[in-house]
PDB file of C-alpha atoms and ligand atoms in Angstrom:
ATOM      1  CA  MET A 733      21.445  -8.345 -13.693  1.00 92.00           C
ATOM      2  CA  VAL A 734      17.925  -6.720 -13.386  1.00 97.00           C
ATOM      3  CA  PRO A 735      17.117  -5.691 -16.922  1.00 98.00           C
ATOM      4  CA  GLU A 736      14.028  -3.607 -15.649  1.00 98.00           C
ATOM      5  CA  LEU A 737      16.138  -1.626 -14.083  1.00 98.00           C
ATOM      6  CA  GLN A 738      16.732   0.678 -17.114  1.00 98.00           C
ATOM      7  CA  LYS A 739      12.913   2.116 -17.575  1.00 98.00           C
ATOM      8  CA  SER A 740      12.959   6.105 -17.980  1.00 98.00           C
ATOM      9  CA  THR A 741      10.804   5.481 -15.254  1.00 98.00           C
ATOM     10  CA  VAL A 742      13.072   3.772 -12.583  1.00 98.00           C
ATOM     11  CA  ARG A 743      15.188   6.483 -11.169  1.00 98.00           C
ATOM     12  CA  ILE A 744      18.397   5.744  -8.311  1.00 98.00           C
ATOM     13  CA  GLN A 745      20.174   7.949  -5.986  1.00 98.00           C
ATOM     14  CA  GLN A 746      22.743   5.304  -5.265  1.00 98.00           C
ATOM     15  CA  PRO A 747      23.452   3.243  -7.883  1.00 98.00           C
ATOM     16  CA  GLU A 748      26.150   0.576  -6.377  1.00 98.00           C
ATOM     17  CA  ARG A 749      24.472   0.940  -3.093  1.00 98.00           C
ATOM     18  CA  VAL A 750      21.384  -0.815  -5.007  1.00 98.00           C
ATOM     19  CA  VAL A 751      23.590  -3.205  -7.023  1.00 98.00           C
ATOM     20  CA  GLY A 752      25.770  -4.506  -3.955  1.00 98.00           C
ATOM     21  CA  LEU A 753      21.504  -4.890  -1.388  1.00 98.00           C
ATOM     22  CA  ILE A 754      20.093  -6.825  -4.234  1.00 98.00           C
ATOM     23  CA  ARG A 755      23.314  -8.843  -4.627  1.00 98.00           C
ATOM     24  CA  ALA A 756      23.225  -9.398  -1.211  1.00 98.00           C
ATOM     25  CA  ILE A 757      19.868 -10.304  -0.920  1.00 98.00           C
ATOM     26  CA  LYS A 758      20.107 -13.025  -3.561  1.00 98.00           C
ATOM     27  CA  GLU A 759      22.911 -14.394  -1.784  1.00 97.00           C
ATOM     28  CA  GLN A 760      20.963 -14.591   1.316  1.00 97.00           C
ATOM     29  CA  GLY A 761      18.370 -16.783  -0.744  1.00 97.00           C
ATOM     30  CA  GLY A 762      14.282 -16.548  -1.186  1.00 97.00           C
ATOM     31  CA  SER A 763      13.915 -18.447   2.580  1.00 97.00           C
ATOM     32  CA  LYS A 764      15.475 -15.206   4.390  1.00 97.00           C
ATOM     33  CA  LEU A 765      13.310 -13.258   2.466  1.00 98.00           C
ATOM     34  CA  GLN A 766       9.419 -11.223   3.372  1.00 97.00           C
ATOM     35  CA  VAL A 767       7.936  -8.517   1.260  1.00 98.00           C
ATOM     36  CA  ILE A 768       6.377  -5.594   3.350  1.00 97.00           C
ATOM     37  CA  SER A 769       3.557  -4.004   0.741  1.00 98.00           C
ATOM     38  CA  ASP A 770       1.417  -0.884   1.193  1.00 98.00           C
ATOM     39  CA  PHE A 771      -1.431  -1.016  -0.765  1.00 98.00           C
ATOM     40  CA  ASP A 772      -3.590   1.806  -2.201  1.00 98.00           C
ATOM     41  CA  MET A 773      -1.624   3.527  -5.236  1.00 98.00           C
ATOM     42  CA  THR A 774       1.422   1.193  -4.386  1.00 98.00           C
ATOM     43  CA  LEU A 775      -0.093  -2.515  -5.693  1.00 98.00           C
ATOM     44  CA  SER A 776      -3.732  -0.821  -6.916  1.00 98.00           C
ATOM     45  CA  ARG A 777      -3.219   1.341 -10.074  1.00 98.00           C
ATOM     46  CA  PHE A 778      -3.231   5.503  -9.518  1.00 98.00           C
ATOM     47  CA  GLY A 779      -4.330   6.189 -12.834  1.00 98.00           C
ATOM     48  CA  CYS A 780      -5.397   4.742 -15.669  1.00 96.00           C
ATOM     49  CA  ASN A 781      -6.091   6.561 -19.219  1.00 94.00           C
ATOM     50  CA  GLY A 782      -5.785  10.040 -17.830  1.00 93.00           C
ATOM     51  CA  ARG A 783      -8.074   9.052 -15.049  1.00 96.00           C
ATOM     52  CA  ARG A 784      -7.555   8.366 -11.414  1.00 96.00           C
ATOM     53  CA  CYS A 785      -8.394   4.745 -10.034  1.00 98.00           C
ATOM     54  CA  PRO A 786     -10.212   4.589  -6.479  1.00 98.00           C
ATOM     55  CA  THR A 787      -8.339   3.994  -3.266  1.00 98.00           C
ATOM     56  CA  SER A 788     -10.046   1.830  -1.075  1.00 98.00           C
ATOM     57  CA  HIS A 789     -11.969   4.340   0.796  1.00 98.00           C
ATOM     58  CA  ASN A 790     -12.994   5.683  -2.691  1.00 97.00           C
ATOM     59  CA  ILE A 791     -13.838   2.600  -4.062  1.00 98.00           C
ATOM     60  CA  LEU A 792     -16.839   2.958  -0.966  1.00 97.00           C
ATOM     61  CA  ASP A 793     -17.174   6.557  -1.107  1.00 97.00           C
ATOM     62  CA  ASN A 794     -18.008   6.289  -5.075  1.00 96.00           C
ATOM     63  CA  SER A 795     -20.874   3.042  -4.345  1.00 97.00           C
ATOM     64  CA  HIS A 796     -24.476   2.958  -4.387  1.00 95.00           C
ATOM     65  CA  VAL A 797     -24.872   2.207  -0.785  1.00 96.00           C
ATOM     66  CA  VAL A 798     -22.921   5.583   0.093  1.00 97.00           C
ATOM     67  CA  SER A 799     -26.236   8.704  -0.310  1.00 97.00           C
ATOM     68  CA  GLU A 800     -25.524  11.454  -2.039  1.00 97.00           C
ATOM     69  CA  ASP A 801     -25.088  13.522   0.571  1.00 98.00           C
ATOM     70  CA  GLY A 802     -22.586  11.044   2.035  1.00 98.00           C
ATOM     71  CA  LYS A 803     -21.068  11.034  -1.665  1.00 98.00           C
ATOM     72  CA  LYS A 804     -20.086  14.787  -1.090  1.00 98.00           C
ATOM     73  CA  LYS A 805     -18.882  15.014   1.955  1.00 98.00           C
ATOM     74  CA  LEU A 806     -16.647  12.556   1.793  1.00 98.00           C
ATOM     75  CA  LYS A 807     -15.502  14.119  -1.524  1.00 97.00           C
ATOM     76  CA  ASP A 808     -15.242  17.419   0.685  1.00 98.00           C
ATOM     77  CA  LEU A 809     -12.957  15.967   2.908  1.00 98.00           C
ATOM     78  CA  LEU A 810     -10.406  14.025   0.245  1.00 97.00           C
ATOM     79  CA  HIS A 811     -10.245  17.942  -1.842  1.00 98.00           C
ATOM     80  CA  HIS A 812      -9.334  19.238   2.062  1.00 98.00           C
ATOM     81  CA  TYR A 813      -7.134  16.656   2.952  1.00 98.00           C
ATOM     82  CA  TYR A 814      -5.125  15.019  -0.006  1.00 96.00           C
ATOM     83  CA  PRO A 815      -3.489  17.957  -0.605  1.00 97.00           C
ATOM     84  CA  ILE A 816      -2.200  18.329   3.447  1.00 97.00           C
ATOM     85  CA  GLU A 817      -1.316  14.504   2.925  1.00 96.00           C
ATOM     86  CA  ILE A 818       1.273  14.953  -0.130  1.00 94.00           C
ATOM     87  CA  ASP A 819       2.757  18.198   0.678  1.00 95.00           C
ATOM     88  CA  PRO A 820       6.260  18.214   0.960  1.00 92.00           C
ATOM     89  CA  ASN A 821       6.361  21.389   2.423  1.00 94.00           C
ATOM     90  CA  ARG A 822       4.631  20.394   5.508  1.00 96.00           C
ATOM     91  CA  THR A 823       6.836  17.900   8.186  1.00 95.00           C
ATOM     92  CA  LEU A 824       5.282  14.602   9.731  1.00 94.00           C
ATOM     93  CA  GLU A 825       4.265  16.150  13.224  1.00 95.00           C
ATOM     94  CA  GLU A 826       1.728  18.042  11.461  1.00 97.00           C
ATOM     95  CA  LYS A 827       0.327  15.824   9.097  1.00 97.00           C
ATOM     96  CA  ARG A 828      -0.601  13.649  11.601  1.00 97.00           C
ATOM     97  CA  PRO A 829      -2.887  14.956  13.769  1.00 98.00           C
ATOM     98  CA  LEU A 830      -4.650  16.241  10.610  1.00 98.00           C
ATOM     99  CA  MET A 831      -4.765  12.614   8.791  1.00 98.00           C
ATOM    100  CA  VAL A 832      -6.828  11.468  12.196  1.00 98.00           C
ATOM    101  CA  GLU A 833      -8.831  14.071  11.942  1.00 98.00           C
ATOM    102  CA  TRP A 834      -9.505  12.959   8.284  1.00 98.00           C
ATOM    103  CA  TRP A 835      -9.610   9.085   8.942  1.00 98.00           C
ATOM    104  CA  THR A 836     -11.827   9.850  12.398  1.00 98.00           C
ATOM    105  CA  ARG A 837     -14.436  11.850  10.015  1.00 98.00           C
ATOM    106  CA  ALA A 838     -14.011   9.307   6.907  1.00 98.00           C
ATOM    107  CA  HIS A 839     -15.101   6.792   9.506  1.00 98.00           C
ATOM    108  CA  GLU A 840     -18.080   8.312  10.884  1.00 98.00           C
ATOM    109  CA  LEU A 841     -19.503   9.429   7.691  1.00 98.00           C
ATOM    110  CA  LEU A 842     -19.340   5.814   6.246  1.00 98.00           C
ATOM    111  CA  SER A 843     -20.915   4.366   9.627  1.00 98.00           C
ATOM    112  CA  GLN A 844     -24.028   6.188   8.790  1.00 97.00           C
ATOM    113  CA  GLN A 845     -24.294   4.990   5.228  1.00 97.00           C
ATOM    114  CA  LYS A 846     -25.759   1.614   7.008  1.00 96.00           C
ATOM    115  CA  ILE A 847     -23.573  -0.618   4.720  1.00 97.00           C
ATOM    116  CA  GLN A 848     -23.950  -3.600   4.594  1.00 98.00           C
ATOM    117  CA  LYS A 849     -21.591  -6.665   4.877  1.00 98.00           C
ATOM    118  CA  GLY A 850     -23.002  -8.746   1.816  1.00 98.00           C
ATOM    119  CA  ASP A 851     -22.871  -6.174  -0.478  1.00 97.00           C
ATOM    120  CA  ILE A 852     -18.941  -5.705  -0.128  1.00 98.00           C
ATOM    121  CA  ALA A 853     -18.442  -8.175  -2.782  1.00 98.00           C
ATOM    122  CA  GLN A 854     -20.634  -6.620  -4.965  1.00 98.00           C
ATOM    123  CA  ILE A 855     -19.351  -3.551  -4.263  1.00 98.00           C
ATOM    124  CA  VAL A 856     -15.839  -4.321  -5.302  1.00 98.00           C
ATOM    125  CA  ARG A 857     -16.951  -5.999  -8.631  1.00 98.00           C
ATOM    126  CA  GLU A 858     -18.487  -2.910  -9.852  1.00 97.00           C
ATOM    127  CA  SER A 859     -15.611  -0.338  -8.694  1.00 97.00           C
ATOM    128  CA  ASP A 860     -12.890   0.631 -11.031  1.00 96.00           C
ATOM    129  CA  VAL A 861      -9.782  -0.370  -9.043  1.00 97.00           C
ATOM    130  CA  MET A 862      -7.560  -1.775 -10.820  1.00 98.00           C
ATOM    131  CA  LEU A 863      -4.280  -3.700  -9.540  1.00 98.00           C
ATOM    132  CA  ARG A 864      -0.744  -2.745 -11.294  1.00 98.00           C
ATOM    133  CA  ASP A 865       0.190  -4.781 -14.448  1.00 98.00           C
ATOM    134  CA  GLY A 866       2.340  -7.378 -13.547  1.00 98.00           C
ATOM    135  CA  PHE A 867       0.024  -7.910 -10.407  1.00 98.00           C
ATOM    136  CA  ASN A 868      -0.153 -11.776 -11.383  1.00 98.00           C
ATOM    137  CA  GLU A 869       3.210 -12.687 -11.500  1.00 98.00           C
ATOM    138  CA  LEU A 870       4.237 -10.750  -8.539  1.00 98.00           C
ATOM    139  CA  PHE A 871       1.787 -12.978  -6.220  1.00 98.00           C
ATOM    140  CA  ASP A 872       2.662 -16.007  -7.857  1.00 98.00           C
ATOM    141  CA  GLN A 873       5.994 -15.358  -7.971  1.00 97.00           C
ATOM    142  CA  LEU A 874       6.155 -15.107  -4.063  1.00 98.00           C
ATOM    143  CA  HIS A 875       3.732 -17.556  -3.229  1.00 98.00           C
ATOM    144  CA  LYS A 876       5.839 -20.303  -5.347  1.00 97.00           C
ATOM    145  CA  TYR A 877       8.886 -19.745  -3.129  1.00 97.00           C
ATOM    146  CA  ASN A 878       7.303 -19.300  -0.117  1.00 97.00           C
ATOM    147  CA  VAL A 879       8.203 -15.892   0.035  1.00 98.00           C
ATOM    148  CA  PRO A 880       5.846 -14.255   2.938  1.00 97.00           C
ATOM    149  CA  MET A 881       4.280 -10.888   1.641  1.00 97.00           C
ATOM    150  CA  PHE A 882       2.997  -8.678   4.369  1.00 96.00           C
ATOM    151  CA  ILE A 883      -0.218  -5.871   3.616  1.00 97.00           C
ATOM    152  CA  PHE A 884       0.213  -2.563   5.240  1.00 97.00           C
ATOM    153  CA  SER A 885      -2.821  -0.874   4.305  1.00 98.00           C
ATOM    154  CA  ALA A 886      -4.277   2.570   5.862  1.00 98.00           C
ATOM    155  CA  GLY A 887      -6.861   2.011   3.733  1.00 98.00           C
ATOM    156  CA  VAL A 888     -10.190  -0.670   4.158  1.00 98.00           C
ATOM    157  CA  GLY A 889      -9.268  -4.185   4.888  1.00 98.00           C
ATOM    158  CA  ASP A 890     -12.257  -5.921   3.870  1.00 98.00           C
ATOM    159  CA  ILE A 891     -12.506  -3.752   0.643  1.00 98.00           C
ATOM    160  CA  LEU A 892      -8.825  -4.736  -0.400  1.00 98.00           C
ATOM    161  CA  GLU A 893      -8.998  -7.613   0.614  1.00 98.00           C
ATOM    162  CA  GLU A 894     -11.565  -8.363  -1.585  1.00 98.00           C
ATOM    163  CA  ILE A 895     -10.020  -7.223  -4.279  1.00 98.00           C
ATOM    164  CA  ILE A 896      -7.040  -9.597  -3.964  1.00 98.00           C
ATOM    165  CA  ARG A 897      -9.386 -12.247  -3.309  1.00 98.00           C
ATOM    166  CA  GLN A 898     -11.406 -11.695  -6.673  1.00 98.00           C
ATOM    167  CA  ALA A 899      -8.068 -11.169  -8.709  1.00 98.00           C
ATOM    168  CA  ASN A 900      -7.681 -14.646  -6.952  1.00 98.00           C
ATOM    169  CA  VAL A 901      -4.062 -13.836  -5.922  1.00 98.00           C
ATOM    170  CA  PHE A 902      -4.977 -14.129  -2.041  1.00 98.00           C
ATOM    171  CA  TYR A 903      -2.980 -17.206  -1.105  1.00 98.00           C
ATOM    172  CA  PRO A 904      -1.767 -18.277   2.462  1.00 97.00           C
ATOM    173  CA  ASN A 905       1.382 -16.724   2.423  1.00 97.00           C
ATOM    174  CA  VAL A 906      -0.650 -12.659   1.939  1.00 98.00           C
ATOM    175  CA  HIS A 907      -0.984 -11.384   5.613  1.00 96.00           C
ATOM    176  CA  VAL A 908      -2.903  -8.307   5.873  1.00 96.00           C
ATOM    177  CA  VAL A 909      -3.301  -5.328   8.401  1.00 95.00           C
ATOM    178  CA  SER A 910      -5.731  -2.431   7.425  1.00 96.00           C
ATOM    179  CA  ASN A 911      -8.268  -0.729   9.082  1.00 97.00           C
ATOM    180  CA  TYR A 912     -11.598  -3.509   9.066  1.00 98.00           C
ATOM    181  CA  MET A 913     -15.147  -2.664   9.439  1.00 98.00           C
ATOM    182  CA  ASP A 914     -17.113  -3.683  12.740  1.00 98.00           C
ATOM    183  CA  PHE A 915     -20.725  -5.069  11.549  1.00 98.00           C
ATOM    184  CA  ASP A 916     -23.658  -5.565  14.125  1.00 98.00           C
ATOM    185  CA  ASP A 917     -25.461  -9.087  14.241  1.00 97.00           C
ATOM    186  CA  SER A 918     -27.557  -8.345  11.063  1.00 97.00           C
ATOM    187  CA  GLY A 919     -24.358  -7.552   9.375  1.00 98.00           C
ATOM    188  CA  VAL A 920     -24.474  -3.229   9.391  1.00 98.00           C
ATOM    189  CA  LEU A 921     -21.732  -1.761   9.454  1.00 98.00           C
ATOM    190  CA  LYS A 922     -20.858   0.050  12.503  1.00 98.00           C
ATOM    191  CA  CYS A 923     -18.082   1.723  13.117  1.00 98.00           C
ATOM    192  CA  PHE A 924     -14.077   0.945  12.123  1.00 98.00           C
ATOM    193  CA  LYS A 925     -12.097  -1.616  14.298  1.00 96.00           C
ATOM    194  CA  SER A 926      -9.085   0.181  16.623  1.00 94.00           C
ATOM    195  CA  PRO A 927      -6.372   0.591  15.901  1.00 94.00           C
ATOM    196  CA  LEU A 928      -6.784   3.417  13.946  1.00 97.00           C
ATOM    197  CA  ILE A 929      -4.490   3.139  10.959  1.00 97.00           C
ATOM    198  CA  HIS A 930      -3.533   5.925   8.916  1.00 98.00           C
ATOM    199  CA  THR A 931      -0.856   7.147   6.421  1.00 97.00           C
ATOM    200  CA  TYR A 932       1.870   8.721   8.915  1.00 96.00           C
ATOM    201  CA  ASN A 933       1.352   5.708  11.764  1.00 96.00           C
ATOM    202  CA  LYS A 934       2.406   3.264  10.384  1.00 96.00           C
ATOM    203  CA  ASN A 935       4.881   1.407  12.448  1.00 90.00           C
ATOM    204  CA  ASN A 936       4.846  -0.292  15.640  1.00 85.00           C
ATOM    205  CA  SER A 937       2.737   1.842  17.583  1.00 86.00           C
ATOM    206  CA  VAL A 938      -0.130   0.434  15.731  1.00 88.00           C
ATOM    207  CA  LEU A 939       1.372  -3.564  14.905  1.00 84.00           C
ATOM    208  CA  GLN A 940       1.668  -4.101  18.751  1.00 74.00           C
ATOM    209  CA  GLY A 941       4.133  -6.845  19.920  1.00 65.00           C
ATOM    210  CA  THR A 942       4.135  -7.408  16.098  1.00 68.00           C
ATOM    211  CA  ALA A 943       3.535 -10.862  16.273  1.00 79.00           C
ATOM    212  CA  TYR A 944       3.788 -11.340  13.051  1.00 86.00           C
ATOM    213  CA  PHE A 945       6.925 -10.059  12.281  1.00 84.00           C
ATOM    214  CA  GLN A 946       8.355 -12.205  15.550  1.00 83.00           C
ATOM    215  CA  GLN A 947       8.037 -15.357  14.054  1.00 85.00           C
ATOM    216  CA  LEU A 948       9.673 -14.155  10.864  1.00 90.00           C
ATOM    217  CA  SER A 949      12.393 -13.344  12.710  1.00 89.00           C
ATOM    218  CA  THR A 950      14.651 -15.565  10.387  1.00 93.00           C
ATOM    219  CA  ARG A 951      13.733 -13.560   7.614  1.00 96.00           C
ATOM    220  CA  THR A 952      16.187 -10.309   7.593  1.00 96.00           C
ATOM    221  CA  SER A 953      15.959  -9.490   4.336  1.00 98.00           C
ATOM    222  CA  ILE A 954      12.987  -6.856   2.944  1.00 98.00           C
ATOM    223  CA  ILE A 955      11.796  -5.134   0.152  1.00 98.00           C
ATOM    224  CA  LEU A 956       9.362  -2.950   1.084  1.00 98.00           C
ATOM    225  CA  LEU A 957       7.016  -1.489  -1.651  1.00 98.00           C
ATOM    226  CA  GLY A 958       5.324   1.734  -0.702  1.00 98.00           C
ATOM    227  CA  ASP A 959       3.774   5.240  -2.470  1.00 98.00           C
ATOM    228  CA  SER A 960       4.055   7.869   0.582  1.00 96.00           C
ATOM    229  CA  MET A 961       7.279   8.755   2.974  1.00 96.00           C
ATOM    230  CA  GLY A 962       4.866   6.955   5.634  1.00 96.00           C
ATOM    231  CA  ASP A 963       5.030   3.935   4.049  1.00 98.00           C
ATOM    232  CA  LEU A 964       9.145   3.964   4.902  1.00 98.00           C
ATOM    233  CA  THR A 965       8.981   3.000   8.259  1.00 96.00           C
ATOM    234  CA  MET A 966       6.650   0.100   8.090  1.00 96.00           C
ATOM    235  CA  ALA A 967       9.500  -2.302   8.581  1.00 94.00           C
ATOM    236  CA  ASP A 968      10.001  -1.087  12.070  1.00 92.00           C
ATOM    237  CA  GLY A 969       8.822  -3.534  13.879  1.00 86.00           C
ATOM    238  CA  VAL A 970      10.658  -6.217  11.783  1.00 90.00           C
ATOM    239  CA  PRO A 971      13.671  -7.938  14.317  1.00 87.00           C
ATOM    240  CA  SER A 972      17.428  -8.151  13.049  1.00 89.00           C
ATOM    241  CA  VAL A 973      17.134  -6.770   9.764  1.00 94.00           C
ATOM    242  CA  GLU A 974      19.914  -7.247   7.522  1.00 97.00           C
ATOM    243  CA  ASN A 975      19.264  -6.225   4.245  1.00 98.00           C
ATOM    244  CA  ILE A 976      16.300  -3.984   3.051  1.00 98.00           C
ATOM    245  CA  LEU A 977      15.055  -2.468  -0.124  1.00 98.00           C
ATOM    246  CA  LYS A 978      12.576   0.590  -0.584  1.00 98.00           C
ATOM    247  CA  ILE A 979      11.107   1.186  -3.693  1.00 99.00           C
ATOM    248  CA  GLY A 980       8.504   3.899  -4.277  1.00 98.00           C
ATOM    249  CA  PHE A 981       6.203   4.695  -6.770  1.00 98.00           C
ATOM    250  CA  LEU A 982       5.859   8.340  -7.228  1.00 98.00           C
ATOM    251  CA  ASN A 983       3.129   9.099  -8.795  1.00 98.00           C
ATOM    252  CA  ASP A 984       1.651  12.170  -7.911  1.00 96.00           C
ATOM    253  CA  LYS A 985       3.485  15.582  -7.832  1.00 95.00           C
ATOM    254  CA  VAL A 986       6.613  14.508  -9.635  1.00 97.00           C
ATOM    255  CA  GLU A 987       8.448  16.824 -10.020  1.00 97.00           C
ATOM    256  CA  GLU A 988       8.374  18.434  -6.768  1.00 96.00           C
ATOM    257  CA  ARG A 989       8.254  15.362  -4.656  1.00 96.00           C
ATOM    258  CA  ARG A 990      11.308  13.872  -6.246  1.00 98.00           C
ATOM    259  CA  GLY A 991      14.559  15.235  -3.916  1.00 97.00           C
ATOM    260  CA  LYS A 992      12.255  13.551  -1.325  1.00 97.00           C
ATOM    261  CA  TYR A 993      11.532  10.404  -2.686  1.00 98.00           C
ATOM    262  CA  LEU A 994      14.901   9.876  -3.846  1.00 98.00           C
ATOM    263  CA  ASP A 995      16.676  10.418  -0.532  1.00 98.00           C
ATOM    264  CA  ALA A 996      14.321   7.974   0.938  1.00 98.00           C
ATOM    265  CA  TYR A 997      13.663   5.462  -1.566  1.00 98.00           C
ATOM    266  CA  ASP A 998      16.739   3.303  -2.687  1.00 98.00           C
ATOM    267  CA  ILE A 999      15.159   2.899  -6.023  1.00 99.00           C
ATOM    268  CA  VAL A1000      11.837   5.428  -7.055  1.00 98.00           C
ATOM    269  CA  LEU A1001       9.669   4.249  -9.882  1.00 98.00           C
ATOM    270  CA  GLU A1002       8.303   7.411 -11.370  1.00 98.00           C
ATOM    271  CA  SER A1003       4.290   7.550 -12.690  1.00 97.00           C
ATOM    272  CA  ASP A1004       4.976   3.876 -13.609  1.00 98.00           C
ATOM    273  CA  GLU A1005       1.955   1.936 -13.379  1.00 98.00           C
ATOM    274  CA  THR A1006       3.696  -1.287 -13.692  1.00 98.00           C
ATOM    275  CA  LEU A1007       5.443  -3.387 -11.205  1.00 98.00           C
ATOM    276  CA  ASP A1008       7.934  -4.693 -14.060  1.00 98.00           C
ATOM    277  CA  VAL A1009      10.958  -3.400 -12.192  1.00 98.00           C
ATOM    278  CA  VAL A1010       9.393  -6.018  -8.903  1.00 98.00           C
ATOM    279  CA  ASN A1011       9.255  -8.624 -10.536  1.00 98.00           C
ATOM    280  CA  GLY A1012      12.323  -7.931 -12.576  1.00 98.00           C
ATOM    281  CA  ILE A1013      14.745  -7.765  -8.940  1.00 98.00           C
ATOM    282  CA  LEU A1014      12.340 -10.827  -7.857  1.00 98.00           C
ATOM    283  CA  ARG A1015      13.390 -12.836 -10.902  1.00 98.00           C
ATOM    284  CA  TYR A1016      16.674 -11.991 -10.478  1.00 98.00           C
ATOM    285  CA  ILE A1017      17.198 -13.200  -6.549  1.00 98.00           C
ATOM    286  CA  LEU A1018      14.615 -16.470  -6.753  1.00 97.00           C
ATOM    287  CA  MET A1019      15.797 -17.710  -9.717  1.00 90.00           C
ATOM    288  CA  GLU A1020      17.812 -20.734  -9.155  1.00 79.00           C
ATOM    289  CA  THR A1021      21.043 -20.947 -10.332  1.00 63.00           C
TER     290      THR A1021
HETATM  291  P1  TMP B 416      -1.954   3.854   1.890  1.00 67.82           P
HETATM  292  O1  TMP B 416      -1.864   3.683   0.909  1.00 67.82           O
HETATM  293  O2  TMP B 416      -0.715   4.101   3.206  1.00 67.82           O
HETATM  294  O3  TMP B 416      -2.448   2.555   3.325  1.00 67.82           O
HETATM  295  O4  TMP B 416      -3.302   4.889   2.377  1.00 67.82           O
HETATM  296  C1  TMP B 416      -4.218   4.809   1.954  1.00 67.82           C
HETATM  297  C2  TMP B 416      -4.876   6.051   1.263  1.00 67.82           C
HETATM  298  O5  TMP B 416      -6.059   6.525   1.178  1.00 67.82           O
HETATM  299  C3  TMP B 416      -3.830   7.171   1.054  1.00 67.82           C
HETATM  300  O6  TMP B 416      -3.114   7.468   0.708  1.00 67.82           O
HETATM  301  C4  TMP B 416      -5.374   8.520   1.469  1.00 67.82           C
HETATM  302  C5  TMP B 416      -6.496   7.657   1.283  1.00 67.82           C
HETATM  303  N1  TMP B 416      -7.979   8.175   1.545  1.00 67.82           N
HETATM  304  C6  TMP B 416      -8.826   8.297   0.763  1.00 67.82           C
HETATM  305  O7  TMP B 416      -9.244   8.460  -0.336  1.00 67.82           O
HETATM  306  N2  TMP B 416     -10.184   8.777   1.608  1.00 67.82           N
HETATM  307  C7  TMP B 416     -10.714   8.282   3.064  1.00 67.82           C
HETATM  308  O8  TMP B 416     -11.500   8.614   3.221  1.00 67.82           O
HETATM  309  C8  TMP B 416      -9.237   7.909   3.359  1.00 67.82           C
HETATM  310  C9  TMP B 416      -9.602   8.302   4.721  1.00 67.82           C
HETATM  311  C10 TMP B 416      -7.954   8.112   2.986  1.00 67.82           C
HETATM  312 MG1   MG B 417      -0.331   4.363  -0.911  1.00 67.82          MG
END
């Protein structure tokens, strides 16, 4: 059905369920399908040649527009809070207030750096960000078959939009909800717009009214892509979901987190920097027979 599912990076707890879901989504057809995806470390790469790739926040942190002192403070925050974000032994309730603290402090620091709107394109061009291998096929297929792609990100919207624009895949079927920068009249960053989106509030609470999903109420088949346990609730605002296939990238602390990921995601991709499996599934679903 989907040869890519034989890759050594693929782990599935309930293979029959996955086969059933893929078949059901294919039966419903592309006109019933929507894709809901996280951005950082899901559409973008986690690593390359043994080095970590930046998140949309890291792209700003590492750029020439942030002072040395600002860089150090942002790095200290990352080293303190990231292990908490991915700790399998803490509950979401424990993590939530700490994530609000991290995002709030990082956004405050960035807002002191006099970042100019006009600098964003160059900052992205000069960064080490990489989209996962196969991103072209993913975006092109969804565009070709008019499948809506909703990117729900706790990263920085202005940065991630620029990444997909520079990759020439920001098609009209792509819709982004994320943290956006608020610039003053002279184009200097003054703060971030609310609501604040962090790893563990990606749900209805920030999609208020979910006007976007309401207009897609006939898209009852969903493919959800994420890399965090917080990404699992991204489709909560969708009315009348019939079939949802959850695909999770397990990038870091693979051994420690495997059990929880296998329980939560239908398909787990371990240290897989490609979109091969997603593309294989979409090719099968969208293929005209
Ligand atoms: P997301 O991939 O769930 O949208 O979350 C964004 C990622 O950004 C999350 O893994 C934590 C990371 N992050 C940074 O790298 N630097 C920061 O300053 C903040 C606030 C988040
Ligand atoms: Mg992510």
